[in-house]
């Protein structure tokens, strides 16, 4: 990275109007460290409270007592904060711009319309027997009804669990069972890149699985009118239920620590875990980060290209922007359809000012050359953002130069499903930018780097990224399994939240995330556990053993490389490779498609039987010269065979 030590200083024109300039950032950050109670007590006032909190922070990261509470005696409603309180001033302002997969389809939904439709849906949910504390699973396309469904749940105190529309029926079933969902909200089909995805059919098949009978109803948005099966008594059309409801629905008074949503994410072991996010701290943090990191100014058009199935969609398409009374753009499709210029064309069409996207999308465009953006001008853009994985300096520079016309700062935002909101990122008016660095911590965030024994490292150095104290947006637990929450995040280093990421800190105190240090892959910004893919593979009758590692991939950041040992007597054919690929896609979803499958007669194991992934990663990355010490292996010859038969990528 040595040739990439460009620094992009803060622009005076941005600093002059920004929510924070250098001095303000420094002063506020200091205050947030010295007096978290005072700082966050003041910030909580950005929300409308039914009962304002008198207790601000009550948190412990101690391994034997992980307990996180913010604003614990306060009461509020998230939907009321995202809708009702804006009506007087901005009832007619657009809340959501929806851009369809088809470039000829779009619509504007005002705050008043969103309020009314959400209330109708909330009343509809109540009529189905959904009440405070119940969970509802959402498996939806990127359509306004997805935001309405989230907000309608919040309005009546139900807990939503959004499942990404690219996941398989099995994944849906697992999450319906895990969250004990009485209701699934879905659509007949979603449309992405001109192709239809059979969401309702997937739900039908999910609800045939054992254990899903907790789910009593399926509410179906008619998106395409495509053919679907219908189960009388269980299935209900969204519009038929909602149209007849009143547009007024009282907002439930929720305690600040009542759950708002569950969101499943992958870890290094076991099945995906449902992170539990709560109400007051989450919304305070989502709103504040959205305002400061994107320097959101009144009237601006803001577009986050994520899917609502991920945490980025929760915090930065729906909750943060709507709490701030912003206009948020929601895009149904994919950036490459109908042409690779689509993203820029949407920016021009809706005069987008702030564009928040992922490195993988930037790299995919970059691979087509500068001309790929010729169909748009993008002169409405003022700010760019990046999230989901490390952005390599080349992609950063291209994003800056070609998409942003060399006039938009880029906020590279590091955070996680677990953190609820952005943790390390520049503020446009306060932070000089270095391509590839997420720069410095947000207010209230106290990062540190530790060695493998948990000793804190000082100065310019590299280590494991931990956070030393609580911030309001963080997940409180894993749904139904607090012990796993403690084990996963607070037991590696006592008293610290362990992120799972490696990180370098430079001489200016800037943070450079280097990627996961655990067995979590990041493929096109999607998190995946190697263990999940491995357990899917070994469930296939031909497979004796499988090991999954990531390898560097030009566009996706990481690709999925799989070593498979077959059962005796099974032929290692290309057909079988295809079959295993389909198997994983069907089991988990297309995002888990293997990039490479290599037949492995044996896997490198220690004498105690532990697979040496370090070696498998090196072979996958074609770094076969630097394998290090292999003498501890039970059978070192296994490695030579793997190198000799290394699969072509
Ligand atoms: C990675 C997405 C480098 C990181 C919001 C983290 C990043 C995981 C960045 C969380 C970034 C996210 N720079 N790495 N700006 N943003 N990551 O839970 O490894 O889907 O731990 O949340 O993505 O992914 P998740």
JSON list of C-alpha atoms and ligand atoms in Angstrom, two decimals, residues 311-312 387-390 412-417 501 513 516 522 527, ligand 1:
[
{"chain": "A", "resi": 311, "resn": "UNK", "atom": "CA", "xyz": [-28.15, -4.16, 8.94]},
{"chain": "A", "resi": 312, "resn": "UNK", "atom": "CA", "xyz": [-27.07, -1.36, 6.60]},
{"chain": "A", "resi": 387, "resn": "UNK", "atom": "CA", "xyz": [-19.44, 0.04, 3.71]},
{"chain": "A", "resi": 388, "resn": "UNK", "atom": "CA", "xyz": [-19.25, -3.71, 4.11]},
{"chain": "A", "resi": 389, "resn": "UNK", "atom": "CA", "xyz": [-15.61, -4.58, 3.57]},
{"chain": "A", "resi": 390, "resn": "UNK", "atom": "CA", "xyz": [-12.26, -2.90, 3.29]},
{"chain": "A", "resi": 412, "resn": "UNK", "atom": "CA", "xyz": [-15.46, 4.78, 4.52]},
{"chain": "A", "resi": 413, "resn": "UNK", "atom": "CA", "xyz": [-17.61, 3.47, 7.35]},
{"chain": "A", "resi": 414, "resn": "UNK", "atom": "CA", "xyz": [-16.58, 0.51, 9.47]},
{"chain": "A", "resi": 415, "resn": "UNK", "atom": "CA", "xyz": [-19.25, -1.18, 11.56]},
{"chain": "A", "resi": 416, "resn": "UNK", "atom": "CA", "xyz": [-21.13, -4.46, 12.01]},
{"chain": "A", "resi": 417, "resn": "UNK", "atom": "CA", "xyz": [-24.56, -6.00, 12.48]},
{"chain": "A", "resi": 501, "resn": "UNK", "atom": "CA", "xyz": [-11.63, -7.88, 12.78]},
{"chain": "A", "resi": 513, "resn": "UNK", "atom": "CA", "xyz": [-9.35, -2.54, 8.94]},
{"chain": "A", "resi": 516, "resn": "UNK", "atom": "CA", "xyz": [-11.68, -10.79, 9.66]},
{"chain": "A", "resi": 522, "resn": "UNK", "atom": "CA", "xyz": [-16.85, -11.47, 3.48]},
{"chain": "A", "resi": 527, "resn": "UNK", "atom": "CA", "xyz": [-20.96, -12.12, 5.81]},
{"chain": "B", "resi": 1, "resn": "LIG", "atom": "C1", "xyz": [-16.54, -5.80, 7.45]},
{"chain": "B", "resi": 1, "resn": "LIG", "atom": "C2", "xyz": [-21.96, -4.49, 7.73]},
{"chain": "B", "resi": 1, "resn": "LIG", "atom": "C3", "xyz": [-13.56, -2.76, 6.37]},
{"chain": "B", "resi": 1, "resn": "LIG", "atom": "C4", "xyz": [-15.85, -6.14, 8.74]},
{"chain": "B", "resi": 1, "resn": "LIG", "atom": "C5", "xyz": [-22.19, -3.05, 8.20]},
{"chain": "B", "resi": 1, "resn": "LIG", "atom": "C6", "xyz": [-16.99, -6.32, 9.71]},
{"chain": "B", "resi": 1, "resn": "LIG", "atom": "C7", "xyz": [-15.64, -3.54, 6.88]},
{"chain": "B", "resi": 1, "resn": "LIG", "atom": "C8", "xyz": [-18.05, -6.95, 8.84]},
{"chain": "B", "resi": 1, "resn": "LIG", "atom": "C9", "xyz": [-16.19, -2.25, 6.68]},
{"chain": "B", "resi": 1, "resn": "LIG", "atom": "C10", "xyz": [-19.45, -6.66, 9.32]},
{"chain": "B", "resi": 1, "resn": "LIG", "atom": "C11", "xyz": [-15.30, -1.20, 6.28]},
{"chain": "B", "resi": 1, "resn": "LIG", "atom": "C12", "xyz": [-17.77, -3.61, 7.27]},
{"chain": "B", "resi": 1, "resn": "LIG", "atom": "N1", "xyz": [-14.00, -1.50, 6.15]},
{"chain": "B", "resi": 1, "resn": "LIG", "atom": "N2", "xyz": [-14.33, -3.78, 6.73]},
{"chain": "B", "resi": 1, "resn": "LIG", "atom": "N3", "xyz": [-15.71, 0.04, 6.04]},
{"chain": "B", "resi": 1, "resn": "LIG", "atom": "N4", "xyz": [-17.51, -2.33, 6.94]},
{"chain": "B", "resi": 1, "resn": "LIG", "atom": "N5", "xyz": [-16.65, -4.35, 7.24]},
{"chain": "B", "resi": 1, "resn": "LIG", "atom": "O1", "xyz": [-22.27, -7.43, 10.01]},
{"chain": "B", "resi": 1, "resn": "LIG", "atom": "O2", "xyz": [-15.12, -7.34, 8.57]},
{"chain": "B", "resi": 1, "resn": "LIG", "atom": "O3", "xyz": [-22.66, -7.41, 7.50]},
{"chain": "B", "resi": 1, "resn": "LIG", "atom": "O4", "xyz": [-16.66, -7.14, 10.81]},
{"chain": "B", "resi": 1, "resn": "LIG", "atom": "O5", "xyz": [-22.14, -5.33, 8.80]},
{"chain": "B", "resi": 1, "resn": "LIG", "atom": "O6", "xyz": [-17.84, -6.37, 7.55]},
{"chain": "B", "resi": 1, "resn": "LIG", "atom": "O7", "xyz": [-20.41, -7.10, 8.40]},
{"chain": "B", "resi": 1, "resn": "LIG", "atom": "P1", "xyz": [-21.94, -6.89, 8.67]}
]
